[in-house]
PDB file of C-alpha atoms in Angstrom:
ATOM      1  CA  UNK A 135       8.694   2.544 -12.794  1.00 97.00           C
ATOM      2  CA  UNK A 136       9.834  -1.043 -13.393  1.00 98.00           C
ATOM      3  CA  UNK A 137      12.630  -2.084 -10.858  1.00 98.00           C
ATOM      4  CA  UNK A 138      13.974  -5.600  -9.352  1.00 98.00           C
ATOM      5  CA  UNK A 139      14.680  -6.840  -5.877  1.00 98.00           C
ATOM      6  CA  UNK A 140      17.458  -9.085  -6.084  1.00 99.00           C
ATOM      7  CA  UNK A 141      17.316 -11.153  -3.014  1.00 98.00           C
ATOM      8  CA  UNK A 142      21.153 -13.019  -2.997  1.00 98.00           C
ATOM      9  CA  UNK A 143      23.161 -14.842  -0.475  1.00 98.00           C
ATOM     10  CA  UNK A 144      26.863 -12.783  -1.025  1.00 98.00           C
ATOM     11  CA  UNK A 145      29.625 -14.516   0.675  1.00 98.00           C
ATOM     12  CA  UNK A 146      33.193 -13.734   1.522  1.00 97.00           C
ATOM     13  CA  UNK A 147      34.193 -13.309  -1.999  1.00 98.00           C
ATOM     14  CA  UNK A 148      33.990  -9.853  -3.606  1.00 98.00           C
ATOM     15  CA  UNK A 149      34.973 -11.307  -6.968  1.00 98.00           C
ATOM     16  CA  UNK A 150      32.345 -13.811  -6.920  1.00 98.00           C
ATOM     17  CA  UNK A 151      30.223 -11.339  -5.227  1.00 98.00           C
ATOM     18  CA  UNK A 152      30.629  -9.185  -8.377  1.00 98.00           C
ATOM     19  CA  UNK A 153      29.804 -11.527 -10.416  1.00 98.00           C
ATOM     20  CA  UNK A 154      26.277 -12.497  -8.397  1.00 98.00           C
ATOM     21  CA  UNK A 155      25.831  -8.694  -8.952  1.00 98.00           C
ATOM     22  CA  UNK A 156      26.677  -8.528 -12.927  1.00 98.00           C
ATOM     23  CA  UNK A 157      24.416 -11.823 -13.033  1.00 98.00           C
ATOM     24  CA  UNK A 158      21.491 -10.372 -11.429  1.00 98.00           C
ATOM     25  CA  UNK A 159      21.812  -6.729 -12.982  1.00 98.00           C
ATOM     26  CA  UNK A 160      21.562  -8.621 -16.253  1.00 98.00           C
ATOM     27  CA  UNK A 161      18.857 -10.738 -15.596  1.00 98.00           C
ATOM     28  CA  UNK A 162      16.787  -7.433 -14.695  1.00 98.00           C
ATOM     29  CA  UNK A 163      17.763  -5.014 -17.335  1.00 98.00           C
ATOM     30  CA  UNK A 164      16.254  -7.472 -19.721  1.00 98.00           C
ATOM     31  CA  UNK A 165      13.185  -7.905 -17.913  1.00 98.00           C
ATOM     32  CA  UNK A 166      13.023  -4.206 -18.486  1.00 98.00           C
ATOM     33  CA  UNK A 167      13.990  -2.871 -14.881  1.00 98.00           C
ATOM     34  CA  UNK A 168      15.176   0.818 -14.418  1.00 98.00           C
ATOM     35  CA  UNK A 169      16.318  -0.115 -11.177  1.00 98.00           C
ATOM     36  CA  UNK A 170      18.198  -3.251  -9.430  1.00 99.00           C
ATOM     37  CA  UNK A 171      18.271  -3.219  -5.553  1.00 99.00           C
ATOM     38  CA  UNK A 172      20.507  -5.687  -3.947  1.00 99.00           C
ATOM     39  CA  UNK A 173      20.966  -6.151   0.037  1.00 98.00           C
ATOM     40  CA  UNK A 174      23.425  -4.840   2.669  1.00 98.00           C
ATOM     41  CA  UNK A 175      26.558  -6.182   2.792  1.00 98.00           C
ATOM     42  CA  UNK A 176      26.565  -7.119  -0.958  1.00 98.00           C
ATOM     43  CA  UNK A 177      30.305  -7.265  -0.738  1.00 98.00           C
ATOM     44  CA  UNK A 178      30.822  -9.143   1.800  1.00 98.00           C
ATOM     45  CA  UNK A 179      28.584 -10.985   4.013  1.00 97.00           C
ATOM     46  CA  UNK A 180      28.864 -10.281   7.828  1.00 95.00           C
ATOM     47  CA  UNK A 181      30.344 -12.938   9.686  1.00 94.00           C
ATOM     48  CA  UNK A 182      33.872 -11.940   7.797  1.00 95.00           C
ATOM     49  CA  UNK A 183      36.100  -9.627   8.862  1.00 94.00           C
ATOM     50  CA  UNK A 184      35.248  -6.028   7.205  1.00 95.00           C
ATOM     51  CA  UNK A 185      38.035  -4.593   7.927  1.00 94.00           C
ATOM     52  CA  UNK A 186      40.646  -5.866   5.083  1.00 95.00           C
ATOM     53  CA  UNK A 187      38.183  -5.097   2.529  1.00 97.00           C
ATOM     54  CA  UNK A 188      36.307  -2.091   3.217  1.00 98.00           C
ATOM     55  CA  UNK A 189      37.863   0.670   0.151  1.00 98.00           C
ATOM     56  CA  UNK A 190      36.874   4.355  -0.932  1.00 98.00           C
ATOM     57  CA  UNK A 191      33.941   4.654  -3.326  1.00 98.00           C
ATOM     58  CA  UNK A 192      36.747   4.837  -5.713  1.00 97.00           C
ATOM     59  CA  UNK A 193      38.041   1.574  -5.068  1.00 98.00           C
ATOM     60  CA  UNK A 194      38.349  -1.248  -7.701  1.00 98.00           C
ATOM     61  CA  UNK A 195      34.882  -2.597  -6.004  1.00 98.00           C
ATOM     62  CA  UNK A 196      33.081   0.507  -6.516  1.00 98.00           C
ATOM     63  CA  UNK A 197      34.449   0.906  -9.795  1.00 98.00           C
ATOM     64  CA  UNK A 198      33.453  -2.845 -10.998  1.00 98.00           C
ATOM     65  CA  UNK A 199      29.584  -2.349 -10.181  1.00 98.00           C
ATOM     66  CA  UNK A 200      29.855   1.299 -11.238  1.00 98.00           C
ATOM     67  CA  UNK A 201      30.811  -0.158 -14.799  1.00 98.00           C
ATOM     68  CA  UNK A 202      28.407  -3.149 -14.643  1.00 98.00           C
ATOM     69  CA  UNK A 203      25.453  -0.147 -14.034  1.00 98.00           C
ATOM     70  CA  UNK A 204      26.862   1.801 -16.816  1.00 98.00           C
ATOM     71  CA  UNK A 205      27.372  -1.543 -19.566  1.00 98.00           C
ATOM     72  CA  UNK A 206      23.997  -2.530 -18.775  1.00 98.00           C
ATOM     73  CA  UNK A 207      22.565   0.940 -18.412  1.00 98.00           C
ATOM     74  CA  UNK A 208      20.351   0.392 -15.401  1.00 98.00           C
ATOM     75  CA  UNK A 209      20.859   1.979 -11.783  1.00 98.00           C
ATOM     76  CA  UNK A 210      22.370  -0.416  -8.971  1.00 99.00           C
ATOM     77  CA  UNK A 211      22.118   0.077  -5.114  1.00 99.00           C
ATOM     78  CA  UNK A 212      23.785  -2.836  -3.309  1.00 98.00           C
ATOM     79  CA  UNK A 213      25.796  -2.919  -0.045  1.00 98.00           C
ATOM     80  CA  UNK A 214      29.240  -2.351   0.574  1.00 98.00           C
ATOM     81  CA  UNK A 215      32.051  -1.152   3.148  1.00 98.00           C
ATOM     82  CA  UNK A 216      33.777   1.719   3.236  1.00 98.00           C
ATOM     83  CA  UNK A 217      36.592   2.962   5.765  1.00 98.00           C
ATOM     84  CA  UNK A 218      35.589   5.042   9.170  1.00 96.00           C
ATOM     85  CA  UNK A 219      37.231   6.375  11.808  1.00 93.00           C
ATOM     86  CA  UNK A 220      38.997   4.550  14.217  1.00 89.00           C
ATOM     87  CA  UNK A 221      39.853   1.279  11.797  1.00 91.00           C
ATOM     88  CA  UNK A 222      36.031   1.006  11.793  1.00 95.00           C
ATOM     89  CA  UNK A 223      34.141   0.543   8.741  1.00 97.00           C
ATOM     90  CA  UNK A 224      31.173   2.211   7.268  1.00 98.00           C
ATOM     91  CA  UNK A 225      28.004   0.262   6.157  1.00 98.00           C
ATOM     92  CA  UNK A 226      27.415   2.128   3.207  1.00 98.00           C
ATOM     93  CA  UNK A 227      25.062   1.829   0.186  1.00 98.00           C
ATOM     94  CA  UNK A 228      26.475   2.688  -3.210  1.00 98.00           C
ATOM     95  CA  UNK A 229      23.739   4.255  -5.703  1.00 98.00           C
ATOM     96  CA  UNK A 230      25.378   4.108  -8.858  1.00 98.00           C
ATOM     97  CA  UNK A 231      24.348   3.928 -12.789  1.00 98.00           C
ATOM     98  CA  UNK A 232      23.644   6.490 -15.841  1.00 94.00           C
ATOM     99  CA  UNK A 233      23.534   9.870 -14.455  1.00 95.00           C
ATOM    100  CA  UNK A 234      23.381   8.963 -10.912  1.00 97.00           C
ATOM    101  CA  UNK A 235      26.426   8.326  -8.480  1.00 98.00           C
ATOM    102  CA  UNK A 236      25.764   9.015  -4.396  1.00 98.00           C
ATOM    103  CA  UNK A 237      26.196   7.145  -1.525  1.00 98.00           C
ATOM    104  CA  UNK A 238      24.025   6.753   1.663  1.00 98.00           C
ATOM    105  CA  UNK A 239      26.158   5.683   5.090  1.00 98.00           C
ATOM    106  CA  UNK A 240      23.423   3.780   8.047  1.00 98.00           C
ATOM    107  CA  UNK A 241      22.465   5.866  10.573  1.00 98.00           C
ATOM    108  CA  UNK A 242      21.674   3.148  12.802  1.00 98.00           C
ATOM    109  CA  UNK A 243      23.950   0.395  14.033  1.00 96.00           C
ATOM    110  CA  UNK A 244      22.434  -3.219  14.995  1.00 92.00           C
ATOM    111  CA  UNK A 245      23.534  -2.845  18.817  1.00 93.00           C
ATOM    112  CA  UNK A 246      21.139  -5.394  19.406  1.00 90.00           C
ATOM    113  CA  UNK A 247      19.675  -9.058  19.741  1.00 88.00           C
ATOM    114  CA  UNK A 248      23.303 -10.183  20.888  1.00 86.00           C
ATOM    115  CA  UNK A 249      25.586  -8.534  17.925  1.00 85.00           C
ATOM    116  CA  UNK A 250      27.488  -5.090  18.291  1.00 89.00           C
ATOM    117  CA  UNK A 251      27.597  -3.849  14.025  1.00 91.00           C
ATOM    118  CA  UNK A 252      29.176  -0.432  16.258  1.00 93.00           C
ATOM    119  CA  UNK A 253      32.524  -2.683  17.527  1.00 91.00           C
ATOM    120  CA  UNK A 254      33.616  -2.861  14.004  1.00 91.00           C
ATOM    121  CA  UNK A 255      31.279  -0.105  12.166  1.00 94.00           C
ATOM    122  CA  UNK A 256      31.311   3.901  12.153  1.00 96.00           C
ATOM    123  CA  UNK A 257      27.971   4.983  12.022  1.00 97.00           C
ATOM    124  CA  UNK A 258      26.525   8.112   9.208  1.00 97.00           C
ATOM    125  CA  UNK A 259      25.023  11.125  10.237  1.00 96.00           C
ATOM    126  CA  UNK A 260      22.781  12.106   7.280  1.00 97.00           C
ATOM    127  CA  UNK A 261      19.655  11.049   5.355  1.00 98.00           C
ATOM    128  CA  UNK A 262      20.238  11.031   1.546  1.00 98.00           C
ATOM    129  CA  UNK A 263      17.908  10.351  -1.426  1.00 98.00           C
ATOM    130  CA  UNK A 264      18.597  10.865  -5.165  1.00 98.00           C
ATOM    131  CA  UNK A 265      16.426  11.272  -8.066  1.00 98.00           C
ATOM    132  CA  UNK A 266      16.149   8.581 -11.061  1.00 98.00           C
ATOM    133  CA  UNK A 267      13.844   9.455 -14.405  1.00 96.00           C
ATOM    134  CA  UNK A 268      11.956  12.062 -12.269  1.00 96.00           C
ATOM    135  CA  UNK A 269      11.247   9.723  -9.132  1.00 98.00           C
ATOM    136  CA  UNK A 270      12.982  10.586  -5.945  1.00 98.00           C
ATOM    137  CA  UNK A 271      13.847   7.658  -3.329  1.00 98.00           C
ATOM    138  CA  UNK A 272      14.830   7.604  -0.317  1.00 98.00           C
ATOM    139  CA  UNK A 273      17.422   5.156   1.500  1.00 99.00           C
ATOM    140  CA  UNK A 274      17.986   3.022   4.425  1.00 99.00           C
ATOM    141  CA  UNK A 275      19.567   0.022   5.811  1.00 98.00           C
ATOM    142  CA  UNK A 276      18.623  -3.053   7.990  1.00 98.00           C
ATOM    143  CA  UNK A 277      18.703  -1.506  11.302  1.00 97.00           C
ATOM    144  CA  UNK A 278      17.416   2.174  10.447  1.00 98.00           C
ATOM    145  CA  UNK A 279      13.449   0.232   9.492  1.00 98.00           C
ATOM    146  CA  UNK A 280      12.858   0.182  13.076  1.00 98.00           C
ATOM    147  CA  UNK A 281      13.580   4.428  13.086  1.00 98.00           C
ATOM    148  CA  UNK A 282      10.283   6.172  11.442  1.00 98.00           C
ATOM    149  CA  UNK A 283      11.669   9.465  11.453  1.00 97.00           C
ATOM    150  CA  UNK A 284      14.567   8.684   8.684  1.00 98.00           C
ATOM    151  CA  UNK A 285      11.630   7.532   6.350  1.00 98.00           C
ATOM    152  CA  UNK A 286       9.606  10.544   7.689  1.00 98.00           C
ATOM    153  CA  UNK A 287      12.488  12.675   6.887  1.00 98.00           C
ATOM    154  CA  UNK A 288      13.360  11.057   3.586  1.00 98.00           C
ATOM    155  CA  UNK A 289       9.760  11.953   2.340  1.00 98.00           C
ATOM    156  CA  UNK A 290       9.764  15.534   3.206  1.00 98.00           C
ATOM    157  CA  UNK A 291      12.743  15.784   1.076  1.00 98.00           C
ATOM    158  CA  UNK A 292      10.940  14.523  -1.576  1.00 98.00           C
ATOM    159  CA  UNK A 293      11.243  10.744  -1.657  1.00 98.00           C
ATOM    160  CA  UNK A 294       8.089   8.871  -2.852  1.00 98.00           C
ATOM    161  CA  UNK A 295      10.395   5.279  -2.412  1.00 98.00           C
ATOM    162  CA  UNK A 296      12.099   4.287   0.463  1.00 98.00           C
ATOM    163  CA  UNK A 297      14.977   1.953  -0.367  1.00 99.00           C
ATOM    164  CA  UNK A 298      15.483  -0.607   2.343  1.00 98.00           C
ATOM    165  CA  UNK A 299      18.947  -3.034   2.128  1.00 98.00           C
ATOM    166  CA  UNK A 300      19.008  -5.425   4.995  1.00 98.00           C
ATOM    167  CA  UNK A 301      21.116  -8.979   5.854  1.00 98.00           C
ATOM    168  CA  UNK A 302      18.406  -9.199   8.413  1.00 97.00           C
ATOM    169  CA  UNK A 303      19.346 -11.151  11.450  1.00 94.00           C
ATOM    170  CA  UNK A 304      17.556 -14.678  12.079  1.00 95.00           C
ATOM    171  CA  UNK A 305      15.605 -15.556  15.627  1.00 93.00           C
ATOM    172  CA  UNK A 306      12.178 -16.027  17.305  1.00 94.00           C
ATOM    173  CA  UNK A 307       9.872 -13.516  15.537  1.00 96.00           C
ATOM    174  CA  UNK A 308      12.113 -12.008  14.116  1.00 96.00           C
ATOM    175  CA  UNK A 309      10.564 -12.802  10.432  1.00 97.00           C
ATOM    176  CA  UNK A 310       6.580 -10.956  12.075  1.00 98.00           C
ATOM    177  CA  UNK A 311       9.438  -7.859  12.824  1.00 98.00           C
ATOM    178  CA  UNK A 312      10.737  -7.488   9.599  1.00 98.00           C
ATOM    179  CA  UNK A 313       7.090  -7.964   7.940  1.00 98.00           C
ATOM    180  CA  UNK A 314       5.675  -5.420  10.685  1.00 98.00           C
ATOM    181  CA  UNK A 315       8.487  -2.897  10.188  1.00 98.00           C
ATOM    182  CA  UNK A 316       8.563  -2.679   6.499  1.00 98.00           C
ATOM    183  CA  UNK A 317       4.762  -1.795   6.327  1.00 98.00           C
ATOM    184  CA  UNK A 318       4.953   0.624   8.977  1.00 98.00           C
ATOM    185  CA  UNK A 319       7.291   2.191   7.181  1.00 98.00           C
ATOM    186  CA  UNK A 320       5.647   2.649   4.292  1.00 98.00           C
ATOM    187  CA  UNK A 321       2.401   3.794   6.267  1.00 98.00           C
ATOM    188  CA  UNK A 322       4.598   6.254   8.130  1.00 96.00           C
ATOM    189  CA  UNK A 323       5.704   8.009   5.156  1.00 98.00           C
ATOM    190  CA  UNK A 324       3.354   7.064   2.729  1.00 98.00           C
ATOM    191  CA  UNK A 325       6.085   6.233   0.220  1.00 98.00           C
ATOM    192  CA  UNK A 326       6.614   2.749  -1.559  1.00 98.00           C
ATOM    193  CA  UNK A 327       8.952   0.766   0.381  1.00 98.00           C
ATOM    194  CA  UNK A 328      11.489  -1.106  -1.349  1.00 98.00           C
ATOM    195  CA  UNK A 329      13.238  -3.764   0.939  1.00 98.00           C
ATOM    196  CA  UNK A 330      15.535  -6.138  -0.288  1.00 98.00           C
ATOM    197  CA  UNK A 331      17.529  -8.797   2.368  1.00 98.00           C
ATOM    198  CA  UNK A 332      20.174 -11.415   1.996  1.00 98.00           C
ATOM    199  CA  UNK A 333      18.629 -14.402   1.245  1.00 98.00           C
ATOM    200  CA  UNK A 334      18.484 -17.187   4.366  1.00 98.00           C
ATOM    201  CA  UNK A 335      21.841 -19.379   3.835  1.00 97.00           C
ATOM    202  CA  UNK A 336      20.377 -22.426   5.710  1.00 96.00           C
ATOM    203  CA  UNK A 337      17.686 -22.185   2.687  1.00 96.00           C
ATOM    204  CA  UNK A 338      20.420 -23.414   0.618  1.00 96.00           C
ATOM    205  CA  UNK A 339      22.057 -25.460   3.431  1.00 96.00           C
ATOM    206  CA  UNK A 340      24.991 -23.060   4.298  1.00 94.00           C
ATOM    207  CA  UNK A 341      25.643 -23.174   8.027  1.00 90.00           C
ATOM    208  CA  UNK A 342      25.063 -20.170  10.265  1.00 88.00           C
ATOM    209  CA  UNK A 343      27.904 -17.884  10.677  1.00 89.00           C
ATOM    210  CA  UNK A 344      27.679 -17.178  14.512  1.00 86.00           C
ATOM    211  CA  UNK A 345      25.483 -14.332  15.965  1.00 85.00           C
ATOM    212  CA  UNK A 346      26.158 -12.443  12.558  1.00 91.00           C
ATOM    213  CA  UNK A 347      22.905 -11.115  10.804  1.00 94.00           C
ATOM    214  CA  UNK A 348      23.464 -13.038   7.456  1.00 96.00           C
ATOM    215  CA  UNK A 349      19.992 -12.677   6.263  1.00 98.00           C
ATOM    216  CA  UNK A 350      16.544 -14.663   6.300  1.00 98.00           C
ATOM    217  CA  UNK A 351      15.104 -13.593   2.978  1.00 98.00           C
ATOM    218  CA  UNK A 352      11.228 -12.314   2.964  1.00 98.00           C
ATOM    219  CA  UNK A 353      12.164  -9.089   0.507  1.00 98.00           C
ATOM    220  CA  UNK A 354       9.042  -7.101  -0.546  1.00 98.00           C
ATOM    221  CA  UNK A 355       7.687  -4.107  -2.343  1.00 98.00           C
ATOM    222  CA  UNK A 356       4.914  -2.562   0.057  1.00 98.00           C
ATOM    223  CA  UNK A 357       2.359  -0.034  -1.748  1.00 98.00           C
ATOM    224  CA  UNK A 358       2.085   3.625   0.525  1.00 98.00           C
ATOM    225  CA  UNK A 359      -1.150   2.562   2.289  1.00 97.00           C
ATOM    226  CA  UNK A 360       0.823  -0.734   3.729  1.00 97.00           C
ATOM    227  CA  UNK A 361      -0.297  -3.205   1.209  1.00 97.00           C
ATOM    228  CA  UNK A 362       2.473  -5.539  -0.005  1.00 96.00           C
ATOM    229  CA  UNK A 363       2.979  -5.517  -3.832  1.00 97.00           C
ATOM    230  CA  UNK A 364       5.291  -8.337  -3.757  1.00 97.00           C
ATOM    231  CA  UNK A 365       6.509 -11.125  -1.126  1.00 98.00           C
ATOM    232  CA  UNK A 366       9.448 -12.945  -1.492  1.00 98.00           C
ATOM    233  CA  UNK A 367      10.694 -15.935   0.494  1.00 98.00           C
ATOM    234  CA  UNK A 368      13.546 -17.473   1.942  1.00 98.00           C
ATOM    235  CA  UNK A 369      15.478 -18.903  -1.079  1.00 98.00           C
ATOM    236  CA  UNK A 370      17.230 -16.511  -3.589  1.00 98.00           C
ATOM    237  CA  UNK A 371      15.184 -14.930  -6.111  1.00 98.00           C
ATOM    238  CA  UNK A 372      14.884 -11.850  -8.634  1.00 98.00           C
ATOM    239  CA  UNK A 373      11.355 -10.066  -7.961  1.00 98.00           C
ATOM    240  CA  UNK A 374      10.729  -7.076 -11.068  1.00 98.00           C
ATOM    241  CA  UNK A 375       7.818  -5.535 -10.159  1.00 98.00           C
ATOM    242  CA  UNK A 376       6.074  -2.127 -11.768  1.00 98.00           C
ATOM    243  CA  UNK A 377       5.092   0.599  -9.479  1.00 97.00           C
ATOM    244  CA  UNK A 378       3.452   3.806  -9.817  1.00 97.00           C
ATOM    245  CA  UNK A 379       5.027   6.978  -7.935  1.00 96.00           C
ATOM    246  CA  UNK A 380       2.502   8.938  -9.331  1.00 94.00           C
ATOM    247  CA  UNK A 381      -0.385   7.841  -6.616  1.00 97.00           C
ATOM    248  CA  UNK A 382       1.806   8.987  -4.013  1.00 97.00           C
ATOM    249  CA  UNK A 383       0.155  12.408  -4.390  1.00 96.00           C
ATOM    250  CA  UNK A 384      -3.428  10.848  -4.238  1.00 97.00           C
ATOM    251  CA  UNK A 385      -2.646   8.880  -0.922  1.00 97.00           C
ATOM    252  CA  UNK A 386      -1.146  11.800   0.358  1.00 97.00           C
ATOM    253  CA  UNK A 387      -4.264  13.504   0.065  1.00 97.00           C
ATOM    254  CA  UNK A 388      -6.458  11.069   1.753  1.00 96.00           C
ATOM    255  CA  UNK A 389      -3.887   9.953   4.455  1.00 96.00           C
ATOM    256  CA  UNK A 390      -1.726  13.409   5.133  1.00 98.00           C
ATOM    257  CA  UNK A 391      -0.101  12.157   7.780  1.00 97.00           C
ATOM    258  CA  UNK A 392       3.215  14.038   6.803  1.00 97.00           C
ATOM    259  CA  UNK A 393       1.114  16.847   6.987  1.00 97.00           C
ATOM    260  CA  UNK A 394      -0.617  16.295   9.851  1.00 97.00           C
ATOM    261  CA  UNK A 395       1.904  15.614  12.247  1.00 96.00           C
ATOM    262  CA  UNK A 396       2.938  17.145  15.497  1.00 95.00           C
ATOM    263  CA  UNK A 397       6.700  17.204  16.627  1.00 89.00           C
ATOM    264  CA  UNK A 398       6.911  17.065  20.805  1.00 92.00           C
TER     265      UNK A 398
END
């Protein structure tokens, strides 16, 4: 499977942000991607309100990179908001393209490091994966990498990629985290691990937005035995990168650790 990791910086600006998304979708289709993952919060970055934007997957949003996927042919998952209870919002990640149109709502909201995502944000209850061209991946966002047993979960269902869309918050080692965490993840489950961040703004000399998590780059594609495929840095970038889903089954048989495991 060829797929891209499009690491942007999105802003406040959903038409603009659509347009970052049509740019980048393009770009990979005709390096031959099947695939194009973009980060959490592809809509809008955090450090805006949520609120006045957050629409149904219906909405004109949805719609716009639902027909970008379909013009172009090529599945999108990229970051948006949808509405929750309470005049929350949900973090949600729209899978959309030909054949293919689910949704995946994060478990696990960033109560940490100083910022409260659960003040504004309705948390999901369910893991969901979907199939593309015979592969099945799993998803995730930001947050949920530190959680094992949603990737654990997401491969008994099937998955041999984990999807992970972050706008990972900046700090003292909090870059080692994000590079621990991934791998784990993919050692955990033995699955590929697909995660894609905001690039850092200060990389491009936009000022930080307060304690909001707006992203520090450092996207990769790590293989099922922890071995990173690609690395990318702090500056925005389009990664395509080939994988095979079809060792999954041979790494599974020397390291069945799905198979192996206890629960307590």
């Amino acid at each position: 499977m060829r797929l891209a990791v499009a690491q942007i910086i999105s802003s406040a600006d959903l038409a603009g942000n659509l347009e970052l998304i049509r740019d980048y979708a393009t770009r990979a289709k005709a390096a031959g991607a099947e695939l194009v993952v973009f980060p959490e919060a592809a809509m809008r970055a955090f450090g805006n309100t949520l609120a006045d934007v957050a629409e149904p997957l219906d909405g004109p949003w949805a719609t716009a990179v639902r027909g970008i996927a379909n013009e172009l042919r090529i599945a999108i998952v990229a970051g948006m908001f949808t509405p929750g209870e309470g005049g929350r919002v949900r973090n949600t990640l729209l899978v959309t393209g030909p054949g293919i149109d689910t949704s995946y709502d994060k478990i696990h909201l960033f109560d940490a490091f100083g910022f409260a995502e659960s003040d504004s944000v309705d948390a999901g209850t369910s893991p969901v994966t979907f199939e593309l061209n015979g592969t099945v991946i799993g998803l995730a966002t930001c947050y949920d990498v530190r959680f094992p047993a949603l990737f654990t979960a997401n491969a008994r269902a099937g998955a041999q990629i984990n999807i992970v869309c972050a706008s990972w918050g900046a700090g003292e080692g909090k870059a080692d985290q994000w590079d621990l965490l991934v791998r784990a993840r993919a050692v955990d489950s033995t699955t590929f691990v697909v995660a894609c961040g905001q690039a850092d703004p200060a990389s491009v000399g936009l000022p930080p937005a307060g304690s909001a998590p707006t992203g520090i780059g450092h996207s990769a594609v790590v293989s099922p035995l922890g071995s990173p495929v690609v690395a990318l840095g702090r500056e925005p970038e389009l990664a395509v990168i080939d994988i095979d889903p079809a060792v999954i089954t041979e790494v599974r048989g020397k390291l069945p650790v799905l198979a192996n495991a206890r629960s307590f």
